[in-house]
XYZ file of C-alpha atoms in Angstrom:
625
model
C -56.657 18.688 26.376
C -53.836 18.869 24.361
C -53.041 22.414 25.793
C -52.926 20.584 29.136
C -49.265 18.392 28.007
C -46.346 20.270 28.959
C -42.608 19.223 28.665
C -41.118 16.577 31.006
C -39.360 18.269 33.817
C -37.247 16.664 36.666
C -39.539 14.287 38.654
C -39.605 14.389 42.248
C -41.611 11.696 44.304
C -43.025 12.352 47.590
C -40.343 10.339 49.408
C -37.801 12.531 47.869
C -38.732 15.505 50.096
C -40.897 13.911 52.882
C -39.750 16.543 55.289
C -41.333 19.298 53.372
C -44.432 17.483 52.562
C -45.203 16.641 56.159
C -45.181 20.655 56.905
C -47.443 21.112 54.114
C -51.267 21.994 55.107
C -53.302 19.084 53.355
C -56.086 21.621 53.603
C -54.141 24.100 51.524
C -53.631 21.341 48.839
C -57.222 20.017 48.484
C -56.531 18.673 44.963
C -54.692 15.577 46.566
C -57.822 14.336 48.044
C -59.096 13.659 44.492
C -59.177 9.858 43.877
C -57.673 10.693 40.403
C -54.123 11.546 41.914
C -53.711 7.907 43.016
C -52.875 7.384 39.401
C -50.709 10.259 38.737
C -47.175 11.519 40.178
C -47.518 15.171 41.042
C -43.937 16.829 39.948
C -42.863 19.912 42.040
C -40.960 22.738 40.777
C -39.671 25.475 43.519
C -41.738 23.748 46.102
C -44.892 23.968 44.473
C -46.818 21.440 42.091
C -46.929 22.303 38.672
C -47.386 19.153 36.590
C -48.851 15.557 37.010
C -47.297 12.501 35.212
C -49.435 9.667 34.587
C -48.466 6.486 36.255
C -49.708 4.032 33.399
C -48.325 5.821 29.943
C -45.857 8.488 31.531
C -47.564 11.317 29.892
C -47.041 14.870 31.761
C -50.108 17.035 31.999
C -50.576 20.145 34.056
C -51.239 19.838 37.686
C -51.279 23.544 38.907
C -54.082 24.512 41.254
C -56.091 26.848 39.055
C -56.407 23.951 36.581
C -58.402 21.486 38.523
C -58.394 17.622 38.097
C -61.065 17.222 35.463
C -58.527 17.169 32.452
C -56.677 14.284 34.334
C -59.968 12.116 34.550
C -60.266 12.971 30.745
C -56.825 11.430 30.422
C -57.594 8.378 32.290
C -60.439 7.547 29.988
C -58.503 7.580 26.843
C -55.040 6.304 28.398
C -53.895 3.325 26.445
C -51.603 2.215 29.270
C -54.380 2.239 32.127
C -56.679 0.073 29.891
C -53.654 -2.450 29.837
C -52.808 -2.407 33.571
C -56.714 -2.640 34.157
C -56.696 -5.795 31.944
C -53.811 -7.399 33.710
C -55.427 -6.676 37.290
C -58.697 -7.975 36.262
C -57.142 -11.197 34.578
C -54.789 -11.813 37.748
C -58.012 -10.977 40.071
C -59.924 -13.732 38.054
C -56.999 -16.062 38.060
C -56.398 -15.493 41.942
C -60.271 -16.115 42.534
C -60.355 -19.371 40.538
C -57.307 -20.694 42.081
C -58.839 -19.904 45.624
C -62.142 -21.328 44.805
C -60.662 -24.544 43.108
C -57.718 -25.190 45.442
C -57.740 -28.212 47.567
C -54.581 -29.244 49.482
C -53.567 -33.111 48.460
C -51.515 -34.434 51.185
C -50.632 -37.768 49.436
C -49.694 -35.721 46.176
C -47.803 -33.087 47.874
C -45.688 -35.803 50.000
C -44.971 -37.527 46.502
C -43.680 -34.375 45.043
C -41.363 -33.571 48.124
C -40.180 -37.118 48.005
C -39.344 -36.810 44.212
C -37.590 -33.349 45.005
C -35.337 -34.898 47.736
C -34.442 -37.859 45.743
C -33.811 -35.465 42.418
C -31.663 -33.452 44.610
C -29.585 -35.827 46.461
C -31.092 -34.725 49.835
C -31.207 -36.821 52.797
C -34.491 -38.063 54.117
C -33.866 -36.665 57.564
C -34.161 -33.429 55.911
C -38.102 -33.526 57.070
C -36.897 -33.663 60.505
C -34.980 -30.432 60.266
C -36.802 -27.728 62.213
C -35.990 -25.027 59.704
C -37.424 -27.116 57.045
C -40.800 -27.771 58.792
C -40.902 -24.378 59.614
C -40.672 -23.587 55.751
C -43.700 -26.001 54.930
C -45.359 -24.556 57.876
C -45.204 -21.037 56.453
C -46.704 -22.536 52.682
C -49.234 -24.333 54.288
C -49.798 -25.227 58.362
C -51.471 -28.927 57.598
C -48.267 -29.831 55.871
C -45.588 -28.974 58.585
C -45.079 -32.459 59.815
C -43.769 -34.885 57.393
C -42.218 -38.236 59.304
C -38.849 -39.334 57.675
C -40.541 -42.893 57.938
C -43.187 -41.771 55.453
C -40.734 -40.289 52.987
C -38.980 -43.384 53.017
C -41.740 -45.571 52.414
C -43.141 -43.445 49.495
C -39.376 -43.579 48.181
C -39.757 -47.204 47.767
C -43.028 -46.782 46.373
C -41.809 -44.319 43.540
C -39.011 -46.742 42.784
C -41.014 -49.618 42.019
C -43.434 -47.356 39.977
C -40.447 -46.003 38.087
C -39.014 -49.242 37.278
C -42.157 -50.866 36.234
C -42.656 -48.081 34.114
C -39.418 -48.408 32.490
C -39.852 -52.149 32.115
C -42.984 -51.532 30.177
C -41.219 -49.010 27.907
C -38.244 -51.126 27.241
C -40.447 -53.948 26.726
C -42.320 -51.725 23.606
C -39.405 -50.689 22.093
C -38.574 -52.105 18.504
C -34.801 -51.578 18.517
C -31.909 -53.222 20.396
C -30.118 -52.129 23.474
C -26.550 -51.874 25.174
C -25.375 -52.047 28.157
C -22.140 -50.011 29.642
C -20.550 -51.397 32.613
C -19.027 -48.530 34.856
C -16.845 -48.882 38.039
C -17.287 -46.347 40.768
C -14.559 -45.656 43.312
C -15.105 -43.984 46.647
C -12.182 -44.513 48.489
C -13.402 -47.423 50.675
C -12.262 -50.965 50.493
C -15.030 -52.093 48.008
C -16.050 -50.293 44.725
C -19.669 -50.412 42.961
C -20.563 -51.899 39.470
C -23.076 -49.387 37.760
C -24.697 -50.689 34.665
C -26.303 -48.585 32.441
C -29.040 -49.358 29.462
C -29.195 -47.217 26.404
C -31.356 -47.298 23.470
C -33.357 -45.568 20.964
C -37.122 -45.547 21.503
C -40.052 -45.766 19.222
C -40.170 -41.670 19.346
C -36.607 -41.840 18.104
C -35.356 -40.323 21.481
C -31.978 -41.814 22.687
C -32.361 -42.927 26.392
C -29.665 -43.988 29.015
C -30.893 -45.345 32.189
C -28.932 -46.663 35.443
C -30.701 -49.957 36.229
C -28.010 -51.627 38.475
C -25.647 -50.345 41.096
C -24.218 -52.761 43.269
C -20.986 -53.722 45.172
C -18.298 -54.849 43.018
C -17.628 -57.735 45.015
C -20.170 -59.535 43.359
C -18.724 -60.786 39.832
C -19.479 -58.597 37.158
C -20.967 -61.437 34.803
C -23.242 -62.317 37.614
C -24.879 -58.812 37.992
C -25.129 -58.474 34.126
C -27.002 -61.810 33.920
C -29.210 -61.247 36.789
C -30.100 -57.633 35.329
C -30.583 -59.210 31.788
C -32.903 -61.746 33.412
C -34.892 -59.101 35.720
C -35.263 -56.653 32.874
C -36.122 -59.129 30.074
C -33.488 -58.302 27.930
C -32.307 -61.350 26.314
C -33.932 -60.805 23.188
C -32.946 -57.385 23.019
C -29.267 -56.709 23.974
C -26.726 -56.255 21.178
C -23.647 -55.432 23.135
C -21.990 -53.558 25.841
C -19.187 -50.659 26.320
C -16.812 -51.544 29.101
C -14.247 -49.975 31.291
C -12.158 -52.885 32.240
C -10.899 -55.722 29.863
C -11.416 -57.964 32.084
C -15.074 -57.226 32.399
C -15.208 -57.513 28.959
C -13.783 -61.052 28.755
C -15.822 -62.493 31.716
C -19.174 -61.037 31.050
C -19.384 -61.663 26.933
C -18.169 -65.028 27.107
C -21.075 -65.993 29.804
C -23.649 -63.982 28.139
C -22.902 -65.253 24.371
C -23.853 -68.663 25.347
C -27.369 -67.739 26.042
C -28.112 -64.958 23.453
C -31.094 -65.237 21.009
C -31.536 -61.917 19.820
C -33.170 -61.860 16.402
C -31.040 -58.536 14.966
C -27.192 -58.642 15.905
C -23.992 -56.329 14.688
C -21.087 -58.536 15.034
C -22.321 -62.207 14.362
C -25.190 -64.523 15.335
C -24.860 -65.117 19.043
C -22.103 -62.326 19.397
C -22.201 -59.114 21.406
C -20.559 -56.109 20.239
C -18.239 -54.546 22.587
C -16.634 -51.284 23.033
C -14.081 -49.767 25.064
C -15.251 -46.765 27.161
C -14.101 -44.020 25.277
C -13.776 -41.790 28.157
C -11.593 -44.355 30.184
C -9.644 -44.989 27.275
C -8.656 -41.430 26.751
C -7.933 -40.903 30.584
C -5.587 -44.031 30.206
C -3.560 -41.979 27.700
C -2.012 -40.340 31.043
C -1.494 -43.544 32.538
C 1.700 -42.811 34.017
C 3.290 -39.831 35.940
C 3.442 -36.666 33.989
C 6.857 -35.298 33.407
C 8.644 -33.483 36.036
C 9.276 -30.810 33.845
C 5.878 -29.913 32.937
C 4.688 -29.988 36.500
C 7.378 -27.902 37.537
C 6.101 -25.245 34.472
C 2.918 -25.278 36.030
C 3.881 -24.471 39.455
C 6.204 -21.568 38.153
C 3.177 -20.216 36.065
C 1.003 -20.318 38.851
C 3.256 -18.583 41.342
C 4.013 -15.845 38.720
C 0.262 -15.283 38.145
C -0.793 -15.406 41.735
C 2.101 -13.595 43.405
C 0.452 -10.138 44.117
C -3.108 -9.222 44.807
C -2.888 -7.251 41.085
C -1.628 -10.355 39.493
C -4.086 -12.530 41.319
C -6.862 -10.437 40.228
C -6.134 -10.489 36.393
C -5.496 -14.275 37.007
C -9.002 -14.483 37.941
C -10.175 -12.480 34.981
C -8.463 -14.795 32.470
C -10.110 -17.896 34.357
C -13.527 -16.488 34.012
C -13.056 -16.129 30.077
C -11.600 -19.464 29.789
C -13.651 -21.528 27.737
C -13.016 -24.615 29.764
C -14.692 -26.804 32.418
C -13.640 -25.501 35.924
C -11.849 -28.200 37.264
C -12.553 -29.422 40.944
C -9.993 -31.237 43.622
C -11.251 -34.211 42.486
C -10.384 -33.867 39.034
C -7.744 -35.789 36.874
C -4.382 -34.474 37.361
C -3.555 -34.285 33.707
C -6.694 -32.024 33.596
C -5.547 -29.833 36.340
C -2.159 -29.373 34.598
C -3.848 -28.638 31.138
C -6.142 -25.996 32.801
C -3.377 -24.185 34.713
C -1.093 -23.908 31.667
C -3.984 -23.028 29.223
C -4.523 -19.849 31.641
C -1.080 -19.249 31.899
C -0.327 -19.098 28.187
C -3.560 -16.864 27.665
C -2.261 -14.590 30.740
C 1.056 -14.031 29.049
C -0.525 -13.053 25.983
C -3.340 -10.575 27.495
C -0.787 -8.957 29.878
C 2.793 -9.111 28.068
C 3.970 -6.405 30.312
C 2.819 -7.140 33.699
C 5.831 -6.385 35.618
C 5.496 -2.743 34.325
C 2.222 -2.286 36.131
C 3.163 -4.591 39.268
C 6.633 -4.260 40.928
C 9.397 -6.945 39.823
C 9.138 -9.966 42.381
C 11.667 -12.706 42.948
C 9.414 -15.054 40.984
C 10.186 -14.481 37.217
C 8.007 -15.393 34.131
C 8.495 -18.991 32.888
C 11.625 -19.340 30.594
C 11.363 -20.139 27.030
C 11.892 -23.618 27.345
C 9.014 -23.673 29.928
C 6.406 -21.531 27.567
C 7.395 -24.031 24.655
C 6.574 -27.040 26.901
C 3.079 -25.672 28.160
C 2.524 -24.636 24.174
C 3.250 -28.252 22.994
C 1.394 -29.657 26.052
C -1.856 -27.942 25.517
C -1.582 -28.636 21.807
C -1.595 -32.267 21.966
C -3.946 -32.309 25.186
C -6.778 -30.077 24.037
C -7.957 -32.439 21.517
C -8.273 -35.155 24.108
C -10.305 -32.804 26.395
C -12.551 -31.820 23.074
C -13.010 -35.593 22.709
C -13.939 -36.273 26.256
C -16.298 -33.288 26.002
C -18.105 -34.638 22.970
C -18.223 -38.184 24.249
C -19.796 -37.064 27.255
C -22.219 -34.578 26.490
C -25.480 -35.815 27.716
C -27.401 -33.878 24.673
C -25.151 -35.322 21.895
C -25.211 -39.449 22.639
C -25.580 -40.693 19.195
C -22.528 -42.957 18.137
C -22.261 -40.974 15.028
C -20.956 -37.703 16.899
C -17.749 -39.085 18.231
C -15.900 -39.734 15.057
C -15.014 -36.034 14.124
C -13.395 -35.638 17.645
C -11.509 -38.756 17.533
C -10.320 -38.328 14.305
C -9.033 -35.184 15.092
C -7.028 -36.554 18.140
C -5.878 -39.363 16.135
C -4.469 -36.785 13.423
C -2.890 -34.487 16.279
C -0.982 -37.749 17.929
C 0.300 -38.606 14.633
C 1.624 -34.907 13.483
C 3.042 -34.185 16.965
C 5.692 -36.898 16.958
C 8.024 -34.450 14.922
C 7.444 -31.679 17.533
C 10.997 -30.568 18.877
C 11.542 -31.531 22.694
C 8.176 -33.522 22.920
C 10.022 -35.789 25.327
C 10.142 -32.953 27.745
C 6.538 -32.872 27.721
C 4.221 -36.237 27.052
C 5.236 -39.644 26.509
C 4.194 -39.517 23.137
C 4.917 -43.000 21.729
C 2.844 -44.514 24.713
C 0.117 -42.428 23.883
C 0.050 -43.214 20.204
C 0.155 -46.898 21.093
C -2.514 -46.911 23.540
C -4.984 -44.851 21.006
C -4.347 -46.978 18.435
C -5.162 -49.922 20.312
C -8.649 -48.655 21.047
C -9.078 -47.135 17.716
C -8.865 -50.341 16.005
C -11.663 -51.361 18.385
C -13.608 -48.144 17.278
C -12.866 -47.132 14.185
C -15.158 -49.539 11.979
C -18.655 -48.874 14.232
C -17.974 -45.109 14.149
C -17.350 -44.992 10.401
C -20.871 -47.075 9.810
C -22.561 -44.206 12.231
C -20.970 -41.727 9.794
C -22.424 -43.731 6.610
C -25.813 -43.550 8.529
C -25.307 -39.859 8.992
C -26.904 -38.203 5.764
C -24.745 -35.272 5.984
C -21.599 -37.475 5.253
C -22.084 -41.023 3.993
C -19.124 -42.889 2.860
C -17.790 -39.991 0.638
C -16.913 -38.189 3.568
C -15.114 -41.537 4.679
C -12.977 -41.676 1.460
C -11.858 -38.311 1.743
C -10.654 -38.751 5.544
C -9.278 -42.205 5.156
C -7.423 -41.052 2.001
C -6.029 -38.018 4.267
C -5.039 -40.386 7.005
C -3.874 -43.605 5.627
C -2.768 -42.809 1.901
C -2.487 -45.772 -0.104
C -4.029 -48.126 2.635
C -7.226 -46.108 2.299
C -9.047 -48.567 -0.018
C -8.479 -51.259 2.879
C -10.383 -49.762 5.091
C -12.985 -48.207 3.029
C -13.856 -51.920 1.487
C -13.995 -52.954 5.196
C -16.517 -50.465 6.084
C -18.645 -50.788 3.004
C -18.685 -54.456 3.115
C -19.995 -54.203 6.776
C -22.616 -51.832 5.883
C -23.798 -54.332 2.958
C -24.034 -57.161 5.631
C -25.860 -55.498 8.272
C -28.130 -54.220 5.494
C -29.023 -57.764 4.573
C -29.319 -58.855 8.084
C -31.854 -56.293 8.626
C -33.756 -56.744 5.733
C -37.134 -58.573 6.292
C -36.931 -60.596 2.967
C -33.772 -62.459 3.754
C -33.434 -65.450 1.654
C -30.864 -68.095 0.962
C -29.942 -66.492 -2.385
C -29.232 -63.173 -0.590
C -26.985 -64.805 2.196
C -24.918 -66.551 -1.028
C -24.592 -63.265 -2.793
C -23.363 -61.575 0.371
C -20.834 -64.225 1.062
C -19.340 -63.926 -2.329
C -19.006 -60.024 -1.769
C -17.146 -60.832 1.162
C -14.966 -62.964 -0.533
C -14.164 -60.147 -3.100
C -13.236 -57.603 -0.392
C -9.567 -58.605 -0.760
C -9.831 -57.776 -4.204
C -11.339 -54.800 -3.668
C -8.819 -53.346 -1.111
C -6.420 -53.586 -4.296
C -8.265 -51.475 -6.665
C -10.845 -53.925 -8.409
C -14.587 -52.924 -8.669
C -16.352 -51.251 -5.390
C -18.606 -53.451 -3.468
C -21.208 -50.501 -4.563
C -20.474 -51.464 -8.502
C -20.668 -55.289 -7.738
C -23.974 -54.869 -6.397
C -25.345 -52.728 -8.911
C -24.025 -55.007 -11.356
C -25.728 -58.056 -9.446
C -29.303 -56.216 -9.296
C -28.926 -55.539 -13.056
C -27.842 -58.917 -14.163
C -30.139 -61.085 -11.876
C -33.100 -58.628 -11.628
C -32.756 -58.224 -7.737
C -33.629 -55.167 -5.829
C -32.070 -56.390 -2.259
C -29.600 -53.364 -2.208
C -31.862 -50.886 -3.912
C -32.567 -48.957 -0.859
C -29.146 -48.948 0.215
C -27.683 -47.817 -3.069
C -30.689 -45.253 -3.045
C -29.831 -43.672 0.254
C -25.798 -43.604 -0.684
C -26.548 -41.930 -3.850
C -28.689 -39.140 -2.573
C -27.752 -35.825 -1.912
C -26.112 -35.245 1.177
C -27.627 -33.169 3.650
C -26.888 -29.419 4.701
C -24.482 -29.390 7.442
C -25.427 -27.187 10.539
C -25.673 -27.341 14.267
C -29.207 -27.699 14.358
C -29.174 -30.733 12.892
C -31.161 -33.528 14.497
C -30.189 -37.164 12.927
C -32.922 -38.987 14.722
C -35.295 -36.804 13.672
C -34.286 -37.130 10.182
C -34.230 -40.839 10.450
C -37.786 -40.774 11.896
C -39.178 -38.588 8.950
C -37.414 -40.859 6.274
C -38.074 -44.169 8.073
C -40.860 -44.853 5.469
C -38.425 -44.121 2.695
C -35.653 -45.930 4.023
C -37.229 -48.693 6.504
C -34.413 -51.145 6.638
C -31.555 -48.637 7.001
C -33.861 -46.973 9.724
C -34.000 -50.016 11.664
C -30.062 -50.418 11.320
C -29.834 -46.560 12.143
C -31.733 -47.229 15.586
C -29.382 -49.665 16.739
C -26.085 -48.456 15.433
C -26.705 -44.681 16.767
C -27.778 -46.212 20.461
C -24.269 -47.952 20.872
C -22.574 -46.243 23.905
C -19.523 -44.274 23.652
C -18.771 -44.339 27.354
C -19.538 -46.139 30.697
C -18.965 -42.626 32.594
C -21.760 -40.279 33.775
C -21.556 -36.853 32.066
C -21.023 -35.013 35.362
C -17.968 -37.165 36.151
C -16.104 -36.891 32.642
C -12.863 -35.220 34.247
C -13.397 -36.426 37.813
C -11.286 -39.343 39.701
C -14.374 -40.257 41.461
C -18.038 -40.371 40.131
C -20.113 -37.407 41.235
C -22.773 -39.478 42.555
C -20.162 -41.763 44.641
C -21.113 -39.575 47.861
C -24.580 -41.274 48.133
C -22.321 -44.557 48.696
C -21.417 -42.969 52.077
C -24.994 -42.817 53.406
C -25.670 -45.006 56.456
C -28.046 -47.038 54.547
C -28.268 -50.515 53.224
C -26.723 -50.979 49.836
C -30.366 -52.160 48.604
C -31.736 -48.742 49.401
C -28.474 -46.692 47.858
C -29.077 -48.883 44.773
C -32.565 -48.003 44.789
C -31.840 -44.144 45.470
C -29.345 -44.111 42.485
C -31.663 -45.511 39.848
C -34.419 -43.603 40.979
C -32.519 -40.467 41.114
C -30.928 -41.125 37.534
C -35.087 -41.782 36.205
C -36.475 -38.871 37.758
C -33.518 -36.621 36.497
C -33.804 -37.959 33.017
C -37.511 -37.511 32.729
C -37.231 -33.629 33.724
C -34.728 -33.177 30.879
């Protein structure tokens, strides 16, 4: 009844006054014997029950002795909260009954899942012999408490074989080409390991990056690669490779190119596209000792920020807000220095009067010269950090993604040459030389990938190259245009002798185009109009179409999947170009001296088992993403 509802009071549960409730005569309060009180909370006032609060909806009704409990029962019949609770209880009870009825322990499946979990989390196989782990299993299911280590090891080899066979089949059915990346793992022992990864875009337009070999580097790299190509049937699919060591590039490519037979190719028939690992190349910009002045600046800043508990606490606050990947003891030295100086600059900005809050110490703040050095160091190094973050992002592996970060770094290196006292901070001239050397090998393929990005195309490159190269911009733009048209012809199904002759004519005219003559686009349009051919119709329509909107959610692979029927030749080309690997380093180890998986190499097992473990772990983890 409406008259039974009262205004809310302070709620006191039974536990709040347990002592007083124990002395209460239960016969005196007979109303608590009613089942209805199981669904209401008594509310006391001056030691007496004055009201009752519904546990389902929170509504308060009269709970006085004189009122009885019939009104509480009536409320429960119409309580919307109670109906929801009952429905959930019935659903849970039904589900539990169904599970209990249908549940059947499958030991083989459980061992399979346990083994996969052990592999994915880098656990030792001996964990199954651990007493606490066995107790844990026994608590879940007593019949599963004993799993011999030998059983897990045997199941592991079975999983490795199944996953390898499944991956081989997937690659064989993929219509696009594949790329290899050669990474070198150091782990402090006399011998290092060569890690071979495979990268490709499958028929669902998903990019894949899989480890297929991890062997002792005492074995010649060219032998490892050749064996992998034969084992995985890649002879007709391989298009190129990313490398860390220039020596690997020379030895591997020369040997492989003698036996290539792929129908599609990016550089030239029987030639591999070779790309320097971007992460390794960016680390090599610091392939010399950091200047003593910048190192001493870092030491001064650290002591100043951590001298007292008060300052140390504020320093930790800054670190918690720093939008950088936190380094570890195995991080590159340049990154440790950058992280420290970045934190110091924010510390000094956030707490300019720290000495008023904390008593002055004999350790003073960095000098104006040191502060200037820290700012200049961070200004130059930050775009290097950003570029490595982009290239190592496991969710952003298409080749077009890297152009913008590397272009930004190139611009920073050029503009920083005029910064005052820069020689006290970095060997900028050496860094520029190193970067330009790699840029010459990157820029053409990065540019082609940008052309195949419907948000940018050639118009974007024309703007960027004009800004970056000035009067020489036309030379670079012509080179990119020429390669795009050349690749389009190569990937066309209707290649004929006349098309090839026309392509050669365009390439001969590249030199003229670079000095202001008609563009390749105009030449191809003129050729189509005069001769009645439409070899470039698809390409010209794509380049002339409206640009897609730039937003963070844009998925370039989905776009090409959705538009493959409209641009079939370009879609085939995009599948290969966007799959070019930017690095040969794992994402988790981008800022580390050693690969994070190198710890597996210390296990007291055979090299063959180590290789199988690393590969299987990679396949399982990637399938879970």
